[in-house]
Tab-separated table of C-alpha atoms (C1' of nucleotides) in Angstrom:
chain	number	residue	atom	x	y	z
A	1	UNK	CA	-13.045	5.130	-23.465
A	2	UNK	CA	-14.029	8.438	-21.962
A	3	UNK	CA	-15.260	10.687	-24.715
A	4	UNK	CA	-14.687	10.498	-28.448
A	5	UNK	CA	-15.093	6.961	-29.610
A	6	UNK	CA	-14.842	7.037	-33.373
A	7	UNK	CA	-17.337	4.520	-34.658
A	8	UNK	CA	-16.269	5.203	-38.235
A	9	UNK	CA	-14.068	7.640	-40.079
A	10	UNK	CA	-16.447	10.515	-39.511
A	11	UNK	CA	-14.994	12.052	-36.345
A	12	UNK	CA	-12.699	14.798	-37.525
A	13	UNK	CA	-9.138	14.948	-36.325
A	14	UNK	CA	-7.070	18.004	-35.487
A	15	UNK	CA	-8.850	20.259	-33.039
A	16	UNK	CA	-10.764	17.313	-31.590
A	17	UNK	CA	-10.140	16.010	-28.101
A	18	UNK	CA	-10.560	17.032	-24.510
A	19	UNK	CA	-8.807	20.388	-24.485
A	20	UNK	CA	-10.804	23.064	-22.747
A	21	UNK	CA	-10.693	26.424	-24.482
A	22	UNK	CA	-7.324	27.950	-25.288
A	23	UNK	CA	-5.578	26.276	-28.208
A	24	UNK	CA	-3.287	24.361	-25.888
A	25	UNK	CA	-0.876	22.105	-27.754
A	26	UNK	CA	0.081	18.700	-26.445
A	27	UNK	CA	2.624	19.327	-23.723
A	28	UNK	CA	4.897	16.564	-22.559
A	29	UNK	CA	3.442	16.771	-19.069
A	30	UNK	CA	-0.104	16.310	-20.282
A	31	UNK	CA	0.821	13.243	-22.303
A	32	UNK	CA	2.769	11.825	-19.395
A	33	UNK	CA	-0.294	12.214	-17.259
A	34	UNK	CA	-2.397	10.326	-19.762
A	35	UNK	CA	0.256	7.640	-20.034
A	36	UNK	CA	0.722	7.216	-16.305
A	37	UNK	CA	-2.971	6.659	-15.813
A	38	UNK	CA	-3.113	4.088	-18.577
A	39	UNK	CA	0.008	2.317	-17.348
A	40	UNK	CA	-1.519	1.945	-13.928
A	41	UNK	CA	-4.809	0.640	-15.240
A	42	UNK	CA	-3.496	-2.113	-17.445
A	43	UNK	CA	0.143	-2.348	-16.488
A	44	UNK	CA	3.056	-0.869	-18.426
A	45	UNK	CA	3.644	-3.812	-20.736
A	46	UNK	CA	-0.024	-4.399	-21.410
A	47	UNK	CA	-0.475	-0.798	-22.488
A	48	UNK	CA	0.231	-0.198	-26.167
A	49	UNK	CA	1.176	3.041	-27.829
A	50	UNK	CA	-2.097	2.677	-29.675
A	51	UNK	CA	-3.903	2.728	-26.326
A	52	UNK	CA	-2.055	5.855	-25.280
A	53	UNK	CA	-2.588	7.731	-28.507
A	54	UNK	CA	-6.276	6.943	-28.476
A	55	UNK	CA	-6.527	8.128	-24.892
A	56	UNK	CA	-4.898	11.362	-26.013
A	57	UNK	CA	-7.310	11.664	-28.909
A	58	UNK	CA	-4.861	11.343	-31.793
A	59	UNK	CA	-3.392	8.538	-33.860
A	60	UNK	CA	-0.342	6.557	-32.957
A	61	UNK	CA	1.822	8.356	-35.504
A	62	UNK	CA	0.763	11.782	-34.304
A	63	UNK	CA	1.481	10.674	-30.799
A	64	UNK	CA	5.032	9.806	-31.799
A	65	UNK	CA	5.415	13.345	-33.079
A	66	UNK	CA	5.241	14.526	-29.463
A	67	UNK	CA	6.951	11.711	-27.650
A	68	UNK	CA	10.129	9.851	-28.482
A	69	UNK	CA	8.845	6.508	-27.274
A	70	UNK	CA	7.132	4.473	-24.626
A	71	UNK	CA	10.055	4.306	-22.268
A	72	UNK	CA	10.507	8.078	-22.345
A	73	UNK	CA	6.992	8.437	-20.990
A	74	UNK	CA	7.752	6.019	-18.211
A	75	UNK	CA	10.946	7.812	-17.368
A	76	UNK	CA	9.247	11.185	-17.169
A	77	UNK	CA	6.563	9.799	-14.894
A	78	UNK	CA	9.108	8.159	-12.616
A	79	UNK	CA	11.099	11.374	-12.470
A	80	UNK	CA	8.085	13.203	-11.209
A	81	UNK	CA	7.424	10.583	-8.541
A	82	UNK	CA	10.998	10.602	-7.301
A	83	UNK	CA	11.184	14.392	-7.274
A	84	UNK	CA	8.153	14.443	-5.027
A	85	UNK	CA	9.573	11.925	-2.608
A	86	UNK	CA	13.065	13.336	-2.380
A	87	UNK	CA	11.584	16.777	-1.985
A	88	UNK	CA	10.306	15.622	1.391
A	89	UNK	CA	13.776	14.758	2.606
A	90	UNK	CA	14.928	18.254	1.705
A	91	UNK	CA	12.379	19.879	3.983
A	92	UNK	CA	13.483	21.294	7.359
A	93	UNK	CA	11.165	19.001	9.282
A	94	UNK	CA	12.953	15.990	7.864
A	95	UNK	CA	16.327	16.834	9.370
A	96	UNK	CA	15.558	18.893	12.474
A	97	UNK	CA	14.534	17.606	15.888
A	98	UNK	CA	14.270	14.224	17.514
A	99	UNK	CA	14.256	11.105	15.326
A	100	UNK	CA	10.632	10.335	16.187
A	101	UNK	CA	9.504	13.759	15.117
A	102	UNK	CA	11.503	13.675	11.921
A	103	UNK	CA	10.108	10.252	11.113
A	104	UNK	CA	6.612	11.432	11.819
A	105	UNK	CA	7.073	14.427	9.585
A	106	UNK	CA	8.348	12.326	6.722
A	107	UNK	CA	5.582	9.763	7.027
A	108	UNK	CA	2.883	12.408	7.048
A	109	UNK	CA	4.365	14.249	4.107
A	110	UNK	CA	4.878	10.970	2.273
A	111	UNK	CA	1.180	10.260	2.541
A	112	UNK	CA	0.464	13.680	1.063
A	113	UNK	CA	2.840	13.182	-1.827
A	114	UNK	CA	1.433	9.742	-2.530
A	115	UNK	CA	-2.041	11.208	-2.636
A	116	UNK	CA	-1.218	14.171	-4.834
A	117	UNK	CA	1.175	12.394	-7.180
A	118	UNK	CA	-0.760	9.164	-7.063
A	119	UNK	CA	-0.410	7.877	-10.633
A	120	UNK	CA	3.301	8.619	-10.775
A	121	UNK	CA	4.175	7.078	-7.436
A	122	UNK	CA	2.009	4.074	-8.218
A	123	UNK	CA	4.066	3.508	-11.311
A	124	UNK	CA	7.261	3.740	-9.309
A	125	UNK	CA	6.096	1.225	-6.754
A	126	UNK	CA	5.161	-1.376	-9.323
A	127	UNK	CA	8.377	-1.513	-11.299
A	128	UNK	CA	9.956	-4.800	-12.185
A	129	UNK	CA	13.417	-3.680	-13.262
A	130	UNK	CA	13.177	-4.945	-16.821
A	131	UNK	CA	14.846	-1.944	-18.472
A	132	UNK	CA	17.721	0.306	-17.530
A	133	UNK	CA	15.279	3.107	-16.792
A	134	UNK	CA	13.371	0.930	-14.372
A	135	UNK	CA	16.492	-0.213	-12.591
A	136	UNK	CA	17.655	3.361	-12.200
A	137	UNK	CA	14.367	4.376	-10.650
A	138	UNK	CA	14.382	1.365	-8.352
A	139	UNK	CA	17.850	2.285	-7.147
A	140	UNK	CA	16.736	5.799	-6.263
A	141	UNK	CA	13.712	4.414	-4.523
A	142	UNK	CA	15.908	2.178	-2.413
A	143	UNK	CA	17.907	5.247	-1.433
A	144	UNK	CA	14.773	6.904	-0.176
A	145	UNK	CA	13.692	3.838	1.756
A	146	UNK	CA	17.061	3.514	3.403
A	147	UNK	CA	16.903	7.043	4.721
A	148	UNK	CA	13.694	6.119	6.458
A	149	UNK	CA	15.118	2.837	7.652
A	150	UNK	CA	17.939	4.659	9.436
A	151	UNK	CA	15.443	6.839	11.238
A	152	UNK	CA	13.357	3.868	12.284
A	153	UNK	CA	16.435	2.263	13.767
A	154	UNK	CA	16.868	5.334	15.960
A	155	UNK	CA	13.279	5.282	17.129
A	156	UNK	CA	12.641	1.715	18.105
A	157	UNK	CA	15.409	-0.715	18.812
A	158	UNK	CA	13.596	-3.626	20.466
A	159	UNK	CA	12.277	-5.026	17.196
A	160	UNK	CA	14.377	-5.660	14.141
A	161	UNK	CA	14.654	-2.141	12.702
A	162	UNK	CA	15.009	-3.459	9.174
A	163	UNK	CA	11.749	-5.348	9.411
A	164	UNK	CA	10.043	-2.464	11.176
A	165	UNK	CA	11.126	-0.043	8.472
A	166	UNK	CA	9.885	-2.358	5.745
A	167	UNK	CA	6.531	-2.654	7.406
A	168	UNK	CA	6.310	1.095	7.850
A	169	UNK	CA	7.084	1.786	4.209
A	170	UNK	CA	4.750	-1.014	3.218
A	171	UNK	CA	1.882	0.481	5.152
A	172	UNK	CA	2.355	3.928	3.683
A	173	UNK	CA	2.927	2.704	0.160
A	174	UNK	CA	-0.086	0.427	0.275
A	175	UNK	CA	-2.178	3.541	-0.102
A	176	UNK	CA	-1.729	3.367	-3.839
A	177	UNK	CA	-3.717	0.146	-3.881
A	178	UNK	CA	-6.957	1.755	-2.815
A	179	UNK	CA	-6.751	5.487	-2.256
A	180	UNK	CA	-8.506	7.568	-4.893
A	181	UNK	CA	-8.637	11.362	-4.700
A	182	UNK	CA	-11.901	12.939	-3.632
A	183	UNK	CA	-13.468	10.249	-1.487
A	184	UNK	CA	-11.318	10.673	1.610
A	185	UNK	CA	-9.713	14.081	2.288
A	186	UNK	CA	-5.936	13.952	2.346
A	187	UNK	CA	-5.772	15.487	5.815
A	188	UNK	CA	-7.944	12.720	7.175
A	189	UNK	CA	-5.815	10.148	5.446
A	190	UNK	CA	-2.699	11.572	7.038
A	191	UNK	CA	-4.228	11.322	10.484
A	192	UNK	CA	-5.378	7.754	9.917
A	193	UNK	CA	-1.959	6.596	8.784
A	194	UNK	CA	-0.235	8.464	11.560
A	195	UNK	CA	-2.363	6.839	14.245
A	196	UNK	CA	-2.251	3.393	12.750
A	197	UNK	CA	1.491	3.490	12.271
A	198	UNK	CA	2.480	4.981	15.580
A	199	UNK	CA	-0.247	3.701	17.874
A	200	UNK	CA	-1.444	0.544	16.184
A	201	UNK	CA	-4.913	-0.927	16.144
A	202	UNK	CA	-5.122	-1.184	19.930
A	203	UNK	CA	-4.883	1.672	22.375
B	1	UNK	CA	19.732	-18.077	-16.843
B	2	UNK	CA	20.449	-20.472	-14.036
B	3	UNK	CA	21.962	-23.589	-15.499
B	4	UNK	CA	21.927	-24.870	-19.046
B	5	UNK	CA	22.563	-21.975	-21.354
B	6	UNK	CA	22.811	-23.406	-24.843
B	7	UNK	CA	25.464	-21.385	-26.592
B	8	UNK	CA	24.931	-23.422	-29.743
B	9	UNK	CA	23.041	-26.530	-30.758
B	10	UNK	CA	25.298	-28.791	-28.723
B	11	UNK	CA	23.369	-29.068	-25.452
B	12	UNK	CA	21.284	-32.208	-25.751
B	13	UNK	CA	17.580	-32.122	-25.115
B	14	UNK	CA	15.405	-34.733	-23.465
B	15	UNK	CA	16.699	-35.829	-20.091
B	16	UNK	CA	18.424	-32.488	-19.564
B	17	UNK	CA	17.267	-29.995	-16.949
B	18	UNK	CA	17.126	-29.597	-13.232
B	19	UNK	CA	15.278	-32.737	-12.192
B	20	UNK	CA	16.921	-34.421	-9.230
B	21	UNK	CA	17.004	-38.209	-9.481
B	22	UNK	CA	13.769	-40.068	-10.098
B	23	UNK	CA	12.505	-39.745	-13.656
B	24	UNK	CA	9.894	-37.208	-12.600
B	25	UNK	CA	7.759	-36.020	-15.474
B	26	UNK	CA	6.645	-32.442	-15.742
B	27	UNK	CA	3.702	-32.064	-13.419
B	28	UNK	CA	1.352	-29.133	-13.770
B	29	UNK	CA	2.245	-27.959	-10.290
B	30	UNK	CA	5.954	-27.871	-11.029
B	31	UNK	CA	5.438	-25.835	-14.163
B	32	UNK	CA	3.108	-23.478	-12.371
B	33	UNK	CA	5.799	-22.927	-9.790
B	34	UNK	CA	8.322	-22.069	-12.472
B	35	UNK	CA	5.816	-19.786	-14.151
B	36	UNK	CA	4.802	-17.978	-10.973
B	37	UNK	CA	8.400	-17.178	-10.177
B	38	UNK	CA	9.039	-15.833	-13.656
B	39	UNK	CA	5.826	-13.826	-13.688
B	40	UNK	CA	6.828	-12.120	-10.480
B	41	UNK	CA	10.312	-11.320	-11.663
B	42	UNK	CA	9.432	-9.644	-14.924
B	43	UNK	CA	5.697	-9.187	-14.714
B	44	UNK	CA	3.062	-11.374	-16.341
B	45	UNK	CA	2.920	-9.543	-19.653
B	46	UNK	CA	6.660	-9.152	-19.960
B	47	UNK	CA	7.176	-12.885	-19.492
B	48	UNK	CA	7.033	-14.867	-22.714
B	49	UNK	CA	6.277	-18.537	-23.142
B	50	UNK	CA	9.808	-18.778	-24.442
B	51	UNK	CA	11.060	-17.489	-21.087
B	52	UNK	CA	8.980	-20.039	-19.237
B	53	UNK	CA	9.951	-22.992	-21.375
B	54	UNK	CA	13.619	-22.130	-21.060
B	55	UNK	CA	13.270	-21.858	-17.301
B	56	UNK	CA	11.706	-25.322	-17.361
B	57	UNK	CA	14.551	-26.650	-19.472
B	58	UNK	CA	12.585	-27.521	-22.620
B	59	UNK	CA	11.583	-25.774	-25.795
B	60	UNK	CA	8.507	-23.660	-26.220
B	61	UNK	CA	6.713	-26.349	-28.207
B	62	UNK	CA	7.432	-29.024	-25.640
B	63	UNK	CA	6.192	-26.690	-22.981
B	64	UNK	CA	2.888	-26.380	-24.803
B	65	UNK	CA	2.578	-30.153	-24.678
B	66	UNK	CA	2.140	-29.869	-20.908
B	67	UNK	CA	0.255	-26.622	-20.594
B	68	UNK	CA	-2.688	-25.316	-22.559
B	69	UNK	CA	-1.489	-21.724	-22.521
B	70	UNK	CA	-0.152	-18.806	-20.594
B	71	UNK	CA	-3.393	-17.828	-18.949
B	72	UNK	CA	-3.960	-21.357	-17.653
B	73	UNK	CA	-0.702	-21.069	-15.747
B	74	UNK	CA	-1.800	-17.805	-14.244
B	75	UNK	CA	-5.150	-19.234	-13.297
B	76	UNK	CA	-3.585	-22.230	-11.562
B	77	UNK	CA	-1.238	-20.003	-9.606
B	78	UNK	CA	-4.047	-17.694	-8.527
B	79	UNK	CA	-6.122	-20.680	-7.476
B	80	UNK	CA	-3.400	-21.789	-5.178
B	81	UNK	CA	-3.064	-18.346	-3.628
B	82	UNK	CA	-6.779	-18.001	-3.033
B	83	UNK	CA	-7.064	-21.490	-1.610
B	84	UNK	CA	-4.414	-20.604	0.925
B	85	UNK	CA	-6.099	-17.398	1.987
B	86	UNK	CA	-9.635	-18.731	2.197
B	87	UNK	CA	-8.322	-21.723	4.092
B	88	UNK	CA	-7.523	-19.338	6.918
B	89	UNK	CA	-11.103	-18.179	7.188
B	90	UNK	CA	-12.212	-21.798	7.525
B	91	UNK	CA	-10.072	-22.354	10.597
B	92	UNK	CA	-11.713	-22.413	14.058
B	93	UNK	CA	-9.632	-19.496	15.293
B	94	UNK	CA	-11.110	-17.297	12.592
B	95	UNK	CA	-14.681	-17.612	13.775
B	96	UNK	CA	-14.457	-18.322	17.511
B	97	UNK	CA	-13.905	-15.819	20.296
B	98	UNK	CA	-13.795	-12.052	20.531
B	99	UNK	CA	-13.363	-10.011	17.353
B	100	UNK	CA	-9.882	-8.845	18.371
B	101	UNK	CA	-8.713	-12.389	18.882
B	102	UNK	CA	-10.212	-13.578	15.631
B	103	UNK	CA	-8.616	-10.676	13.803
B	104	UNK	CA	-5.299	-11.394	15.421
B	105	UNK	CA	-5.513	-15.040	14.445
B	106	UNK	CA	-6.289	-14.208	10.841
B	107	UNK	CA	-3.524	-11.647	10.565
B	108	UNK	CA	-0.920	-13.997	11.989
B	109	UNK	CA	-2.010	-16.854	9.767
B	110	UNK	CA	-2.146	-14.549	6.773
B	111	UNK	CA	1.480	-13.676	7.307
B	112	UNK	CA	2.311	-17.373	7.357
B	113	UNK	CA	0.410	-18.074	4.168
B	114	UNK	CA	2.001	-15.115	2.434
B	115	UNK	CA	5.406	-16.409	3.416
B	116	UNK	CA	4.835	-20.009	2.409
B	117	UNK	CA	2.849	-19.312	-0.764
B	118	UNK	CA	4.856	-16.209	-1.586
B	119	UNK	CA	5.063	-16.411	-5.391
B	120	UNK	CA	1.397	-17.246	-5.795
B	121	UNK	CA	0.082	-14.586	-3.458
B	122	UNK	CA	2.430	-12.045	-4.986
B	123	UNK	CA	0.878	-12.747	-8.337
B	124	UNK	CA	-2.590	-12.303	-6.895
B	125	UNK	CA	-1.743	-8.963	-5.345
B	126	UNK	CA	-0.358	-7.510	-8.545
B	127	UNK	CA	-3.230	-8.234	-10.883
B	128	UNK	CA	-4.582	-5.555	-13.166
B	129	UNK	CA	-7.843	-7.125	-14.258
B	130	UNK	CA	-7.048	-7.283	-17.954
B	131	UNK	CA	-8.528	-10.735	-18.571
B	132	UNK	CA	-11.566	-12.553	-17.309
B	133	UNK	CA	-9.349	-14.789	-15.201
B	134	UNK	CA	-7.783	-11.803	-13.518
B	135	UNK	CA	-11.092	-10.169	-12.799
B	136	UNK	CA	-12.417	-13.359	-11.255
B	137	UNK	CA	-9.419	-13.616	-8.960
B	138	UNK	CA	-9.700	-9.960	-8.006
B	139	UNK	CA	-13.326	-10.463	-7.071
B	140	UNK	CA	-12.464	-13.351	-4.783
B	141	UNK	CA	-9.699	-11.317	-3.241
B	142	UNK	CA	-12.109	-8.496	-2.491
B	143	UNK	CA	-14.324	-11.039	-0.731
B	144	UNK	CA	-11.454	-11.997	1.510
B	145	UNK	CA	-10.569	-8.398	2.278
B	146	UNK	CA	-14.152	-7.569	3.162
B	147	UNK	CA	-14.288	-10.327	5.721
B	148	UNK	CA	-11.343	-8.723	7.429
B	149	UNK	CA	-12.836	-5.267	7.073
B	150	UNK	CA	-15.934	-6.363	8.966
B	151	UNK	CA	-13.793	-7.628	11.825
B	152	UNK	CA	-11.804	-4.422	11.969
B	153	UNK	CA	-15.006	-2.458	12.267
B	154	UNK	CA	-15.849	-4.481	15.363
B	155	UNK	CA	-12.471	-3.898	16.931
B	156	UNK	CA	-11.863	-0.209	16.562
B	157	UNK	CA	-14.609	2.237	15.879
B	158	UNK	CA	-12.980	5.597	16.549
B	159	UNK	CA	-11.157	5.692	13.224
B	160	UNK	CA	-12.802	5.081	9.898
B	161	UNK	CA	-12.979	1.280	9.885
B	162	UNK	CA	-12.767	1.127	6.108
B	163	UNK	CA	-9.521	3.059	6.086
B	164	UNK	CA	-8.175	1.116	9.039
B	165	UNK	CA	-8.934	-2.176	7.317
B	166	UNK	CA	-7.229	-1.043	4.131
B	167	UNK	CA	-4.151	-0.032	6.052
B	168	UNK	CA	-4.117	-3.325	7.909
B	169	UNK	CA	-4.353	-5.377	4.746
B	170	UNK	CA	-1.835	-3.099	3.109
B	171	UNK	CA	0.676	-3.645	5.868
B	172	UNK	CA	0.324	-7.410	5.779
B	173	UNK	CA	0.321	-7.626	2.003
B	174	UNK	CA	3.347	-5.387	1.685
B	175	UNK	CA	5.389	-8.354	2.850
B	176	UNK	CA	5.490	-9.608	-0.703
B	177	UNK	CA	7.562	-6.592	-1.676
B	178	UNK	CA	10.564	-7.561	0.394
B	179	UNK	CA	10.183	-10.833	2.294
B	180	UNK	CA	12.243	-13.691	0.926
B	181	UNK	CA	12.232	-17.124	2.568
B	182	UNK	CA	15.262	-18.066	4.611
B	183	UNK	CA	16.559	-14.726	5.787
B	184	UNK	CA	13.964	-14.026	8.469
B	185	UNK	CA	12.195	-16.973	10.133
B	186	UNK	CA	8.454	-16.948	9.570
B	187	UNK	CA	7.730	-17.062	13.301
B	188	UNK	CA	9.756	-13.924	13.819
B	189	UNK	CA	7.969	-12.262	10.948
B	190	UNK	CA	4.618	-13.072	12.484
B	191	UNK	CA	5.631	-11.470	15.772
B	192	UNK	CA	6.947	-8.360	14.066
B	193	UNK	CA	3.777	-7.821	12.092
B	194	UNK	CA	1.601	-8.535	15.087
B	195	UNK	CA	3.348	-5.954	17.240
B	196	UNK	CA	3.558	-3.331	14.534
B	197	UNK	CA	-0.076	-3.726	13.584
B	198	UNK	CA	-1.584	-3.878	17.043
B	199	UNK	CA	0.834	-1.739	19.039
B	200	UNK	CA	2.357	0.564	16.482
B	201	UNK	CA	5.836	2.013	16.396
B	202	UNK	CA	5.507	3.672	19.798
B	203	UNK	CA	4.867	1.950	23.062
C	1	DG	C1'	7.533	-36.020	-25.175
C	2	DT	C1'	10.687	-33.569	-27.632
C	3	DC	C1'	12.103	-31.203	-31.471
C	4	DT	C1'	12.154	-27.766	-35.972
C	5	DA	C1'	9.497	-24.955	-38.683
C	6	DT	C1'	5.928	-21.937	-39.330
C	7	DA	C1'	1.327	-19.471	-39.255
C	8	DC	C1'	-0.514	-15.530	-37.605
C	9	DC	C1'	-1.004	-11.374	-35.132
C	10	DC	C1'	0.154	-7.366	-32.663
C	11	DG	C1'	3.377	-4.063	-30.765
C	12	DG	C1'	6.846	-0.233	-31.279
C	13	DA	C1'	8.487	2.732	-34.378
C	14	DT	C1'	9.253	5.182	-39.087
C	15	DA	C1'	8.294	7.172	-43.919
C	16	DG	C1'	6.330	10.473	-46.231
C	17	DA	C1'	2.065	12.799	-48.102
C	18	DC	C1'	-0.915	16.569	-46.843
D	1	DG	C1'	0.893	18.441	-36.551
D	2	DT	C1'	-1.980	15.077	-38.397
D	3	DC	C1'	-2.790	11.356	-41.195
D	4	DT	C1'	-2.278	6.423	-43.949
D	5	DA	C1'	0.708	2.904	-44.936
D	6	DT	C1'	4.360	0.083	-43.741
D	7	DC	C1'	8.521	-2.217	-41.720
D	8	DC	C1'	10.086	-5.419	-38.522
D	9	DG	C1'	10.688	-8.003	-34.437
D	10	DG	C1'	8.714	-10.829	-31.172
D	11	DG	C1'	4.673	-12.951	-29.097
D	12	DT	C1'	1.207	-16.985	-28.709
D	13	DA	C1'	0.131	-20.982	-30.514
D	14	DT	C1'	0.079	-25.062	-33.908
D	15	DA	C1'	1.700	-28.752	-37.345
D	16	DG	C1'	3.931	-32.597	-37.882
D	17	DA	C1'	8.378	-35.342	-37.999
D	18	DC	C1'	11.007	-38.203	-34.880
DNA sequence: GTCTATACCCGGATAGAC
DNA sequence: GTCTATCCGGGTATAGAC
């Protein structure tokens, strides 16, 4: 309900919408962005294709001209989230040096990716596994988590490393529940998570 | 799909189902339990009344004889979750002593409540705010979180207390993503969270 | 209290004109 | 590339017999 609410049939179609200047057509990425935001607001199942098309500024049928279906949008969004996360593991800092340092690097970068790819990662973290697409994404996510879990086991062995790793991932991932871009700078967020995770609430 | 799958019309109705011995009728609480579990598995919107009634071992119509509707089930489940959480704040340990100790008490008890009321709290933490019921529950949840946030501000003032409180709640709440009763004893869970939260990953 | 049958609506997706 | 109109399945919920 941001801009063009059509109270009656007067609002003209076609060139309408939020596009800036250049006659930019609807790209897949732009529609995925719209969809991801809507999915996060109301939940995937509670979001109808009608909702999405209206958010994009066109009718449901026109929307289908650009996108094959609802699940395709979800898949594209999840792809983007997973690419961001696995990209971290491919960085030098994730495989070089002592386990603590590698873990620290990953955690800090993970916070950054969560912040920059917020809507996509949020979607990933709220999956239920109802469709094949969702189960595939969940499996990849588990892969990522297990990489971190192995590192945690190397860092601290006095507590159950499985539990410790879960709590670590939980802390980082919980960002999606409240972080919104703009209010807190990402750099500050990274520092806060780093300190809380590695030092705790007490000094 | 646990027990009585009716391949055809043969499976008899009535006394069928999972009830143990005594002719226990369907209580609201028992149906809410069934519903909460199903909601968490597939998501609230993706769970149909047909799903719920089948999980309860009766038909959809019979199910409606006991429950006024889907949202009533959600409301009852959320009530139970919120009762558990606010019960903590009413305990002596939550208001007596130094801020650190009160915070520690609340966190430890919160872990216990999350573990024992897992399906209900999980539901609460995954709300989207689509209905009036959901928005009401979310408001109460924010109340709870703010009480904790105030305590955190009294404990550690060098980091942004708002961010620190969010991370603390996030860590505790993230339990719902992986904890399942039986595997890890609750007492052990409490210790793990306590150490991770207050001491961090490094000593 | 349980069932079968059904009303009613809304969601995803398609047809086909412009 | 957009629209109107429509199909169809499945969802919540109800009616009413047993």
